[in-house]
PDB file of C-alpha atoms in Angstrom:
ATOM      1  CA  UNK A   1     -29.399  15.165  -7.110  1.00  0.00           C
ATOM      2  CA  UNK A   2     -30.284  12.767  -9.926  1.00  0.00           C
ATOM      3  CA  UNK A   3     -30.972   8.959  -9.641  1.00  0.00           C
ATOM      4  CA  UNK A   4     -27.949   9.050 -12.118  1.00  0.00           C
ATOM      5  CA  UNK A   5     -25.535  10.874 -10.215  1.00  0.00           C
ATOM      6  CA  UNK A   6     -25.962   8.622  -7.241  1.00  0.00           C
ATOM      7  CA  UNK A   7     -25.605   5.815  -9.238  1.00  0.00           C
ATOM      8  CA  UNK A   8     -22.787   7.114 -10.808  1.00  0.00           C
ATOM      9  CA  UNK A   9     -21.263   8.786  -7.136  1.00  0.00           C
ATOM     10  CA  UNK A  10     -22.121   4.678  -6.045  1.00  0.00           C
ATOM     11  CA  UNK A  11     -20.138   2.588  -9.181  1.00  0.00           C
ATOM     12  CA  UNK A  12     -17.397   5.275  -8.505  1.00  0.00           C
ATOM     13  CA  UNK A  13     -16.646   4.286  -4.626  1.00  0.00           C
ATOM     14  CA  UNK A  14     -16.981   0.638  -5.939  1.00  0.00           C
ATOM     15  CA  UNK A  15     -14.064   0.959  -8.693  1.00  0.00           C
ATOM     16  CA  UNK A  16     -12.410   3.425  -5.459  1.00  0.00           C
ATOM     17  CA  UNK A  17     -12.231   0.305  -3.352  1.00  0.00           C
ATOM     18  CA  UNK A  18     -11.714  -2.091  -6.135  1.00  0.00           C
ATOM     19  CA  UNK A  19      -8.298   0.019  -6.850  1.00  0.00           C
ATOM     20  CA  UNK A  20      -7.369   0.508  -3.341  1.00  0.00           C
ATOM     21  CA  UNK A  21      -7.629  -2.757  -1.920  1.00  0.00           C
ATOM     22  CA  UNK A  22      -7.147  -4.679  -5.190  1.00  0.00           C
ATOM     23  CA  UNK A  23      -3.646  -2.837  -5.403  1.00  0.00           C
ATOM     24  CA  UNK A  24      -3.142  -3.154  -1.884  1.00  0.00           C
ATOM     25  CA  UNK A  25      -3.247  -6.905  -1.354  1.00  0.00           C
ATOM     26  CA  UNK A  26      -0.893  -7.179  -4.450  1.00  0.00           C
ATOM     27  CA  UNK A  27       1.274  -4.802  -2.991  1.00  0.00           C
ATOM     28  CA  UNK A  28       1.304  -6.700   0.639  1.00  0.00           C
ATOM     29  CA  UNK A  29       1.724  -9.905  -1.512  1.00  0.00           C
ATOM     30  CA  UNK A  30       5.053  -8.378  -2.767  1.00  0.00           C
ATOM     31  CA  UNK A  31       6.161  -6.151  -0.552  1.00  0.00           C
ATOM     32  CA  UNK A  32       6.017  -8.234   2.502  1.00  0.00           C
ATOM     33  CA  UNK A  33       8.404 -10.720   1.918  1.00  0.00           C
ATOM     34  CA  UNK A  34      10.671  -7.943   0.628  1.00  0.00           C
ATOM     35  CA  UNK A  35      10.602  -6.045   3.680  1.00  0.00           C
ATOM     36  CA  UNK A  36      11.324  -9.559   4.898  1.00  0.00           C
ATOM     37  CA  UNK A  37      14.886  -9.741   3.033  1.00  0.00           C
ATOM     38  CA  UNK A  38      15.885  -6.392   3.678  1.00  0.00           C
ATOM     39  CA  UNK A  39      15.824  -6.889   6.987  1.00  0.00           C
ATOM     40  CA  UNK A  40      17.503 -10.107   7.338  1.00  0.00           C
ATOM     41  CA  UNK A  41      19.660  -8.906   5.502  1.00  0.00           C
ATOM     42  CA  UNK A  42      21.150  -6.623   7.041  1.00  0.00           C
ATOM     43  CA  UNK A  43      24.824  -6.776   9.020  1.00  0.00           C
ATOM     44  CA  UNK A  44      24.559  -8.581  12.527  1.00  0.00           C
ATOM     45  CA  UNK A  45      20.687  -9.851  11.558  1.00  0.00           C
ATOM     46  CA  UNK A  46      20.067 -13.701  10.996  1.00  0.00           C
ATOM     47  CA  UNK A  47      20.836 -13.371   7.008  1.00  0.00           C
ATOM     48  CA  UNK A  48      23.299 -10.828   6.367  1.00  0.00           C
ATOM     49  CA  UNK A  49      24.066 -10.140   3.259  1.00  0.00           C
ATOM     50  CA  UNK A  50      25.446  -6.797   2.671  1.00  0.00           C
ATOM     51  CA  UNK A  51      25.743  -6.919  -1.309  1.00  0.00           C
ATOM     52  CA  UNK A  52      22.206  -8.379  -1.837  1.00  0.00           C
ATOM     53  CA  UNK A  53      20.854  -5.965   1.204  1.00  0.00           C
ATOM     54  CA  UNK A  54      22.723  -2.559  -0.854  1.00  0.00           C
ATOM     55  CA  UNK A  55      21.283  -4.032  -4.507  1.00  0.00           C
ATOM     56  CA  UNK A  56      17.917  -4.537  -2.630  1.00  0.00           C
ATOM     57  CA  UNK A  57      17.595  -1.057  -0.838  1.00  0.00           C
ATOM     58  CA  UNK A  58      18.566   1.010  -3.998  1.00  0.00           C
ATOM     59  CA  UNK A  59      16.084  -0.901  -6.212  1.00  0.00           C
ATOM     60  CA  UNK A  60      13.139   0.170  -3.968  1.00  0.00           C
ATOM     61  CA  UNK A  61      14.790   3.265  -2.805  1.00  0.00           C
ATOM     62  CA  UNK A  62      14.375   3.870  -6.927  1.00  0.00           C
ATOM     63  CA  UNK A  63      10.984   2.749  -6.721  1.00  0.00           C
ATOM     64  CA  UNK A  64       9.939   5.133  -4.317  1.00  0.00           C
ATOM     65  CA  UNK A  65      11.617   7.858  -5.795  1.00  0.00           C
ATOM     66  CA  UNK A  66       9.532   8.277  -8.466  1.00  0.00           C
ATOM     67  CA  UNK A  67       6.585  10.696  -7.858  1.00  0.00           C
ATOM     68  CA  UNK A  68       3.349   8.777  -8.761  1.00  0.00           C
ATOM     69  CA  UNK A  69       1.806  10.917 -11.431  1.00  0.00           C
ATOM     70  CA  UNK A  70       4.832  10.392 -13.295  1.00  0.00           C
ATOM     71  CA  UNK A  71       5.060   6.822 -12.662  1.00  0.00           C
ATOM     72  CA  UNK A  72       1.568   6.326 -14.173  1.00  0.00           C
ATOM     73  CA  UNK A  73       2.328   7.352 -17.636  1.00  0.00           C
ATOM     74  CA  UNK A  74       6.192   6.460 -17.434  1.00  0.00           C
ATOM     75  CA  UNK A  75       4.772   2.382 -17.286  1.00  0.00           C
ATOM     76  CA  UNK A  76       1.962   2.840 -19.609  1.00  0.00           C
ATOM     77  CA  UNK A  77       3.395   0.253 -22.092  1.00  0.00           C
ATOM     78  CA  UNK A  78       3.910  -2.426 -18.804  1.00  0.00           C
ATOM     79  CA  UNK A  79       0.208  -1.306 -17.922  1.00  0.00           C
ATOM     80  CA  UNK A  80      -0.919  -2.514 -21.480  1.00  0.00           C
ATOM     81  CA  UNK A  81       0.708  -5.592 -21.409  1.00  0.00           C
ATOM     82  CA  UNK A  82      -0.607  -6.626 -17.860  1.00  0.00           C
ATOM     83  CA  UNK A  83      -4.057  -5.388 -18.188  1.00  0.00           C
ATOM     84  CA  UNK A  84      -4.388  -5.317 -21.780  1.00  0.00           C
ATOM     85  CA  UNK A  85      -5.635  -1.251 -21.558  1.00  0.00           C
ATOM     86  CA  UNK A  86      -4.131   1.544 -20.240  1.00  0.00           C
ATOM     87  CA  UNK A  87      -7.533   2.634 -19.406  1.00  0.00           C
ATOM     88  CA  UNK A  88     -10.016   1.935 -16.665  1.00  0.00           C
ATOM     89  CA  UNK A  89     -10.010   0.800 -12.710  1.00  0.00           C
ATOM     90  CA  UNK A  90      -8.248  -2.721 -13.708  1.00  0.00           C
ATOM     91  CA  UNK A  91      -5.565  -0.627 -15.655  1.00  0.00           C
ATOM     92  CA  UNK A  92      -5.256   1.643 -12.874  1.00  0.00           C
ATOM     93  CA  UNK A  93      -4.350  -0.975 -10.673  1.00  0.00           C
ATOM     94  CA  UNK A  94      -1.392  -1.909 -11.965  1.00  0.00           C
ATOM     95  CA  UNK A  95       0.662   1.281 -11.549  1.00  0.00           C
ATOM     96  CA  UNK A  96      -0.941   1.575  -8.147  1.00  0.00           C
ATOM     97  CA  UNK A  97       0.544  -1.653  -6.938  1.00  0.00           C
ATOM     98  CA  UNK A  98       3.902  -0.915  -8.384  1.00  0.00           C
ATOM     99  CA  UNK A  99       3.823   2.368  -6.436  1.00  0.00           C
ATOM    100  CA  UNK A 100       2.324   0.698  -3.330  1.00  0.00           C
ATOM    101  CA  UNK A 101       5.155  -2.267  -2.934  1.00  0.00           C
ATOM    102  CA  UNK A 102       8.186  -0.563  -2.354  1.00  0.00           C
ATOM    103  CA  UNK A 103       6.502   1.422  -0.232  1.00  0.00           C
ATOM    104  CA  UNK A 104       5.130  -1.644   1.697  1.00  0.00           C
ATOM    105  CA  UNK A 105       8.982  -3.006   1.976  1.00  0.00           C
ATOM    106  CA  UNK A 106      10.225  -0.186   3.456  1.00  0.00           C
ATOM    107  CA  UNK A 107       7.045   0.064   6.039  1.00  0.00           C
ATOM    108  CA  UNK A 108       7.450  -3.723   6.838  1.00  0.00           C
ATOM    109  CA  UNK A 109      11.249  -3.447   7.105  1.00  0.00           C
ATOM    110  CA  UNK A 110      10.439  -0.601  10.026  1.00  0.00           C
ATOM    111  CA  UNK A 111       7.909  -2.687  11.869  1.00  0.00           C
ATOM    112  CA  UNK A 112      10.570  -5.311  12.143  1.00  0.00           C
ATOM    113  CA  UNK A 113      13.712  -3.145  12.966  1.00  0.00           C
ATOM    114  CA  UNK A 114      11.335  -2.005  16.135  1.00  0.00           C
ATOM    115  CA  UNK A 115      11.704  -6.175  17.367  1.00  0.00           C
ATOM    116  CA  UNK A 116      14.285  -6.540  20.549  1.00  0.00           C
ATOM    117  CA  UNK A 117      17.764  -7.734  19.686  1.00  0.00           C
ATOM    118  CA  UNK A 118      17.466  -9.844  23.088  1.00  0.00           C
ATOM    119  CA  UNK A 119      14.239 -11.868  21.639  1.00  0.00           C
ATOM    120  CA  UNK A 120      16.449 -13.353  18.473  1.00  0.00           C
ATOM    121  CA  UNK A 121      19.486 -13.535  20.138  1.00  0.00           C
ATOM    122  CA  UNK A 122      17.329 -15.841  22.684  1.00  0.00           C
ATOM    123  CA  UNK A 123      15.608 -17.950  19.610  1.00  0.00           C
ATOM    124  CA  UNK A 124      19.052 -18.435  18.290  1.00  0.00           C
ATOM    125  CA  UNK A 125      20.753 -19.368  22.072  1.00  0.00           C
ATOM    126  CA  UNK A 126      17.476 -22.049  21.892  1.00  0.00           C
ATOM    127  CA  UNK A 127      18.563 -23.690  18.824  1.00  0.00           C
ATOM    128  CA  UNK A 128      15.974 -22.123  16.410  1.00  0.00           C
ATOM    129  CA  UNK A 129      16.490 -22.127  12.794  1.00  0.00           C
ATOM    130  CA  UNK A 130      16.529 -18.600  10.879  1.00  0.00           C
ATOM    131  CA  UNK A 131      14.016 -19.526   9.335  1.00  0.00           C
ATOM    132  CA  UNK A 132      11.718 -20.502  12.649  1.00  0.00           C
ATOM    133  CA  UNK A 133      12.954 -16.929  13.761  1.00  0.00           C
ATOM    134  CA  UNK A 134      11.443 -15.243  10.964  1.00  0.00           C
ATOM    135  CA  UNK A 135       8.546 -16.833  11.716  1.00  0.00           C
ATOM    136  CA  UNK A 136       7.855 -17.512  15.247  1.00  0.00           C
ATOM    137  CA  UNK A 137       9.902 -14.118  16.334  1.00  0.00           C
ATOM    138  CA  UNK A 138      10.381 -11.672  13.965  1.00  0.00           C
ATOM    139  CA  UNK A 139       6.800 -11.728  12.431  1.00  0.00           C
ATOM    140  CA  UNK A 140       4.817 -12.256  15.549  1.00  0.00           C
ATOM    141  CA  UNK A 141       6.614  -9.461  17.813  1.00  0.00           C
ATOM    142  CA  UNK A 142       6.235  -6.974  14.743  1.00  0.00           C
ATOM    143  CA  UNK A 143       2.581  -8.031  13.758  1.00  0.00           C
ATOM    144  CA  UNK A 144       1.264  -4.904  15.187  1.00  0.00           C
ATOM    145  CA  UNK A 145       3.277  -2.644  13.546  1.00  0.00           C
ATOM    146  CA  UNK A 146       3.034  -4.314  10.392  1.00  0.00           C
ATOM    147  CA  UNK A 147      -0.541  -4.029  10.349  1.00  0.00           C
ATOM    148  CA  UNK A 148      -0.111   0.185  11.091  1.00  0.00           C
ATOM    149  CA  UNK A 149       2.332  -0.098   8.156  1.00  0.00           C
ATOM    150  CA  UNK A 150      -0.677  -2.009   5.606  1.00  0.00           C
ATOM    151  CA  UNK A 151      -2.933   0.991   7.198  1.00  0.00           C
ATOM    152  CA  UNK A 152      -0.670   3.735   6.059  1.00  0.00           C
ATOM    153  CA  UNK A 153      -0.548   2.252   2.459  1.00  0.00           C
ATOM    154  CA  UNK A 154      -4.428   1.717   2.251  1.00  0.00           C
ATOM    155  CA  UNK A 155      -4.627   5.454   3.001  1.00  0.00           C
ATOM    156  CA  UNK A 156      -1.953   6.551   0.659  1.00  0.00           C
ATOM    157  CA  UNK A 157      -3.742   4.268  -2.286  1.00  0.00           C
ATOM    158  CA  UNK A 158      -6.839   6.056  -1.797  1.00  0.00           C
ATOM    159  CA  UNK A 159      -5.163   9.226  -2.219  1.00  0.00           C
ATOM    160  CA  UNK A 160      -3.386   7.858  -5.395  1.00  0.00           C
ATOM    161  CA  UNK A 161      -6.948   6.392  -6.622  1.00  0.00           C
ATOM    162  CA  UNK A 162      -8.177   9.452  -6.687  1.00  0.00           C
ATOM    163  CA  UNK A 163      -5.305  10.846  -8.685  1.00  0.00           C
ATOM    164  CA  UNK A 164      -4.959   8.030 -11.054  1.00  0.00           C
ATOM    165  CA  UNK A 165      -8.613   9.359 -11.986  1.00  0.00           C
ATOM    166  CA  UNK A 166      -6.145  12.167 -13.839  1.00  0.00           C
ATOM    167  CA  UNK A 167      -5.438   9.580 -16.924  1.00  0.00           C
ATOM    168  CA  UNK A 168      -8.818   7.887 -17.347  1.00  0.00           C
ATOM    169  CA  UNK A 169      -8.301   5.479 -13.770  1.00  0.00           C
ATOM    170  CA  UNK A 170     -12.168   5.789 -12.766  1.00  0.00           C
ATOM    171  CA  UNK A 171     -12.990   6.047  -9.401  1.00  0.00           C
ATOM    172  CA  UNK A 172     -14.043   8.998  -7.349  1.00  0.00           C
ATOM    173  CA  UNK A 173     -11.409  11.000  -8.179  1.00  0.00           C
ATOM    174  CA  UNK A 174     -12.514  10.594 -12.140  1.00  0.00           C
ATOM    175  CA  UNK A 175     -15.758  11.817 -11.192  1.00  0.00           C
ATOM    176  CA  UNK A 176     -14.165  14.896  -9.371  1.00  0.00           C
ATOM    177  CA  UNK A 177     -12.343  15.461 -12.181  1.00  0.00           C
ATOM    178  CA  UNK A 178     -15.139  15.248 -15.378  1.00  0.00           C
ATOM    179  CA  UNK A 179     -17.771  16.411 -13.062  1.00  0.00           C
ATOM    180  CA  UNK A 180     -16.330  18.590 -10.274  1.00  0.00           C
ATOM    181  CA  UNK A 181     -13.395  20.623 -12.032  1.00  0.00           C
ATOM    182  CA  UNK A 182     -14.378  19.812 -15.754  1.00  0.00           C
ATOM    183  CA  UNK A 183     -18.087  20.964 -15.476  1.00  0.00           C
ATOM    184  CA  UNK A 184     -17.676  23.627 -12.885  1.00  0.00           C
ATOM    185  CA  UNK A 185     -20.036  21.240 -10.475  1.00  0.00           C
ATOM    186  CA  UNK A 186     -18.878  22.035  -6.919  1.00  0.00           C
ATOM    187  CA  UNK A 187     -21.175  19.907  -5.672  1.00  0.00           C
ATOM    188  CA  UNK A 188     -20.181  16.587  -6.842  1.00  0.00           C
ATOM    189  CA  UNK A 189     -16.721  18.385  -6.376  1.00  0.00           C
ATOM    190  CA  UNK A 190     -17.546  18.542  -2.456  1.00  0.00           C
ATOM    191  CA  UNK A 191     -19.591  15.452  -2.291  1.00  0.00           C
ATOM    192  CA  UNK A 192     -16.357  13.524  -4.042  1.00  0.00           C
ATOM    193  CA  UNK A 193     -14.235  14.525  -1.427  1.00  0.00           C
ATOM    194  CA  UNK A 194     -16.091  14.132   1.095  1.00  0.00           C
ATOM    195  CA  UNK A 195     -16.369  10.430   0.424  1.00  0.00           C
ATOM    196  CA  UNK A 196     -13.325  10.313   0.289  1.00  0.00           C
ATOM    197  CA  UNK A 197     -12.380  11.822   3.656  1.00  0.00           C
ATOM    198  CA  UNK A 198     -15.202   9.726   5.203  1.00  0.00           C
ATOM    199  CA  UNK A 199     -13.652   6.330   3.296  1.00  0.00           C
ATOM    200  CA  UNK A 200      -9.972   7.327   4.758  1.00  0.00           C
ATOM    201  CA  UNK A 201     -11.770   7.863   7.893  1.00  0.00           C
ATOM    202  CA  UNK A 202     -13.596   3.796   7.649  1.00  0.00           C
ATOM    203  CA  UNK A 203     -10.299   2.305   7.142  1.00  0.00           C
ATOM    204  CA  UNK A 204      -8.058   4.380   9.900  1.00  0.00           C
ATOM    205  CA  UNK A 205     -10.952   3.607  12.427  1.00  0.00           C
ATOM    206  CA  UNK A 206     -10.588   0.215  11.488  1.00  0.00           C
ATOM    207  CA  UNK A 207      -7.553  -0.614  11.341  1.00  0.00           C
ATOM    208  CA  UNK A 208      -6.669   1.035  14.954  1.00  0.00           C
ATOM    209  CA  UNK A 209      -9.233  -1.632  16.532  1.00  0.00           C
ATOM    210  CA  UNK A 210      -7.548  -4.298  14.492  1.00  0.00           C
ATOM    211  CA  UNK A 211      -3.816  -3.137  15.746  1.00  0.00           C
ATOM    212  CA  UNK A 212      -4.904  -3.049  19.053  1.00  0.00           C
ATOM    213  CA  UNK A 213      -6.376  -5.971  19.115  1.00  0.00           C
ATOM    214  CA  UNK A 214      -2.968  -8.127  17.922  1.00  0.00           C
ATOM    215  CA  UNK A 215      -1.114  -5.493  20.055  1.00  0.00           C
ATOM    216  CA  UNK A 216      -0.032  -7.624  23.753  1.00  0.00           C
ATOM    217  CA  UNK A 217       2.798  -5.696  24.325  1.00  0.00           C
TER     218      UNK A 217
END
């Protein structure tokens, strides 16, 4: 293989992780605190709110009922006005991270449904403020499952990195694209995905030893 092509194979993993984690933090940014309110939210928790938890749920029910191939060129125009291109990792990130936070709610809102009744029912017989609950209950107890939630989405952004590669995203799925399927290379085709397997691989690995760490249960 050519000094080129490694080079090439090397700037691709770059704008890979650049999309994946870039699109990821925005995503946890976002999608956190929404998981947060639907929660809450809901009847008999500390915020219930049953019109603003039903308007809440469909809007990110909507969100992730859009399949993401489609989602990429239906928000082209929103991509140009964020990123200024439609073209190119930093473009790429955009759809990714509007793909990425509903999914995030809905993960978060899981981890914290798996918290015991009896623990807020015991912050509240204490005095505690909702707020304080959110924080000092809710968020602690369902830190490990949180975490497993941001692993999940890292995983499923890689796979969507690679397929935002499709309409000009970069990345290593751009190169399996122009290089592997385009120009008949099965090489790069194989070497692509394996980097990619391997880089799925990194961050489960990871992210196990970081949920068991937090994990006391």
């Amino acid at each position: 293989m050519s000094d080129a092509m490694i080079n090439l194979l090397l700037s691709a993993l770059w704008e890979t992780l650049l999309m994946t984690f870039g699109s990821g933090l925005i995503a946890g940014v976002i999608g956190i605190p929404l998981g947060i309110a639907l929660h809450v939210s809901k009847p008999e928790q500390i915020w219930q709110n049953k019109a603003f938890n039903k308007g809440l749920g469909t809007l990110v029910n909507i969100g992730r009922s859009v399949p993401f191939i489609i989602l990429m060129v239906a928000i082209i125009p929103f991509t140009r006005l964020v990123a200024g291109t439609s073209i190119g990792t930093t473009a790429a990130i955009v759809p990714l991270t509007v793909a990425a936070i509903p999914f995030v709610a809905r993960l978060m809102e899981a981890a914290l449904m798996e918290v015991p009744a009896g623990l807020v029912e015991a912050a509240q017989a204490m005095g505690a403020k909702r707020l304080q609950i959110i924080t000092k209950v809710l968020l602690p107890e369902a830190l490990p499952g949180m975490l497993n939630g941001i692993i999940i989405t890292l995983v499923t952004l890689v796979n969507y990195s690679a397929m935002a590669g499709a309409i000009g995203g970069g990345g290593l799925g751009d190169v399996g694209i122009r290089y592997g399927y385009q120009r008949f290379d099965g090489q790069i085709m194989l070497i692509t995905v394996v980097m990619l397997v391997v880089l799925v691989q990194i961050i489960q690995s990871a992210g196990e030893r970081l949920v068991t760490y937090v994990d006391h249960r």
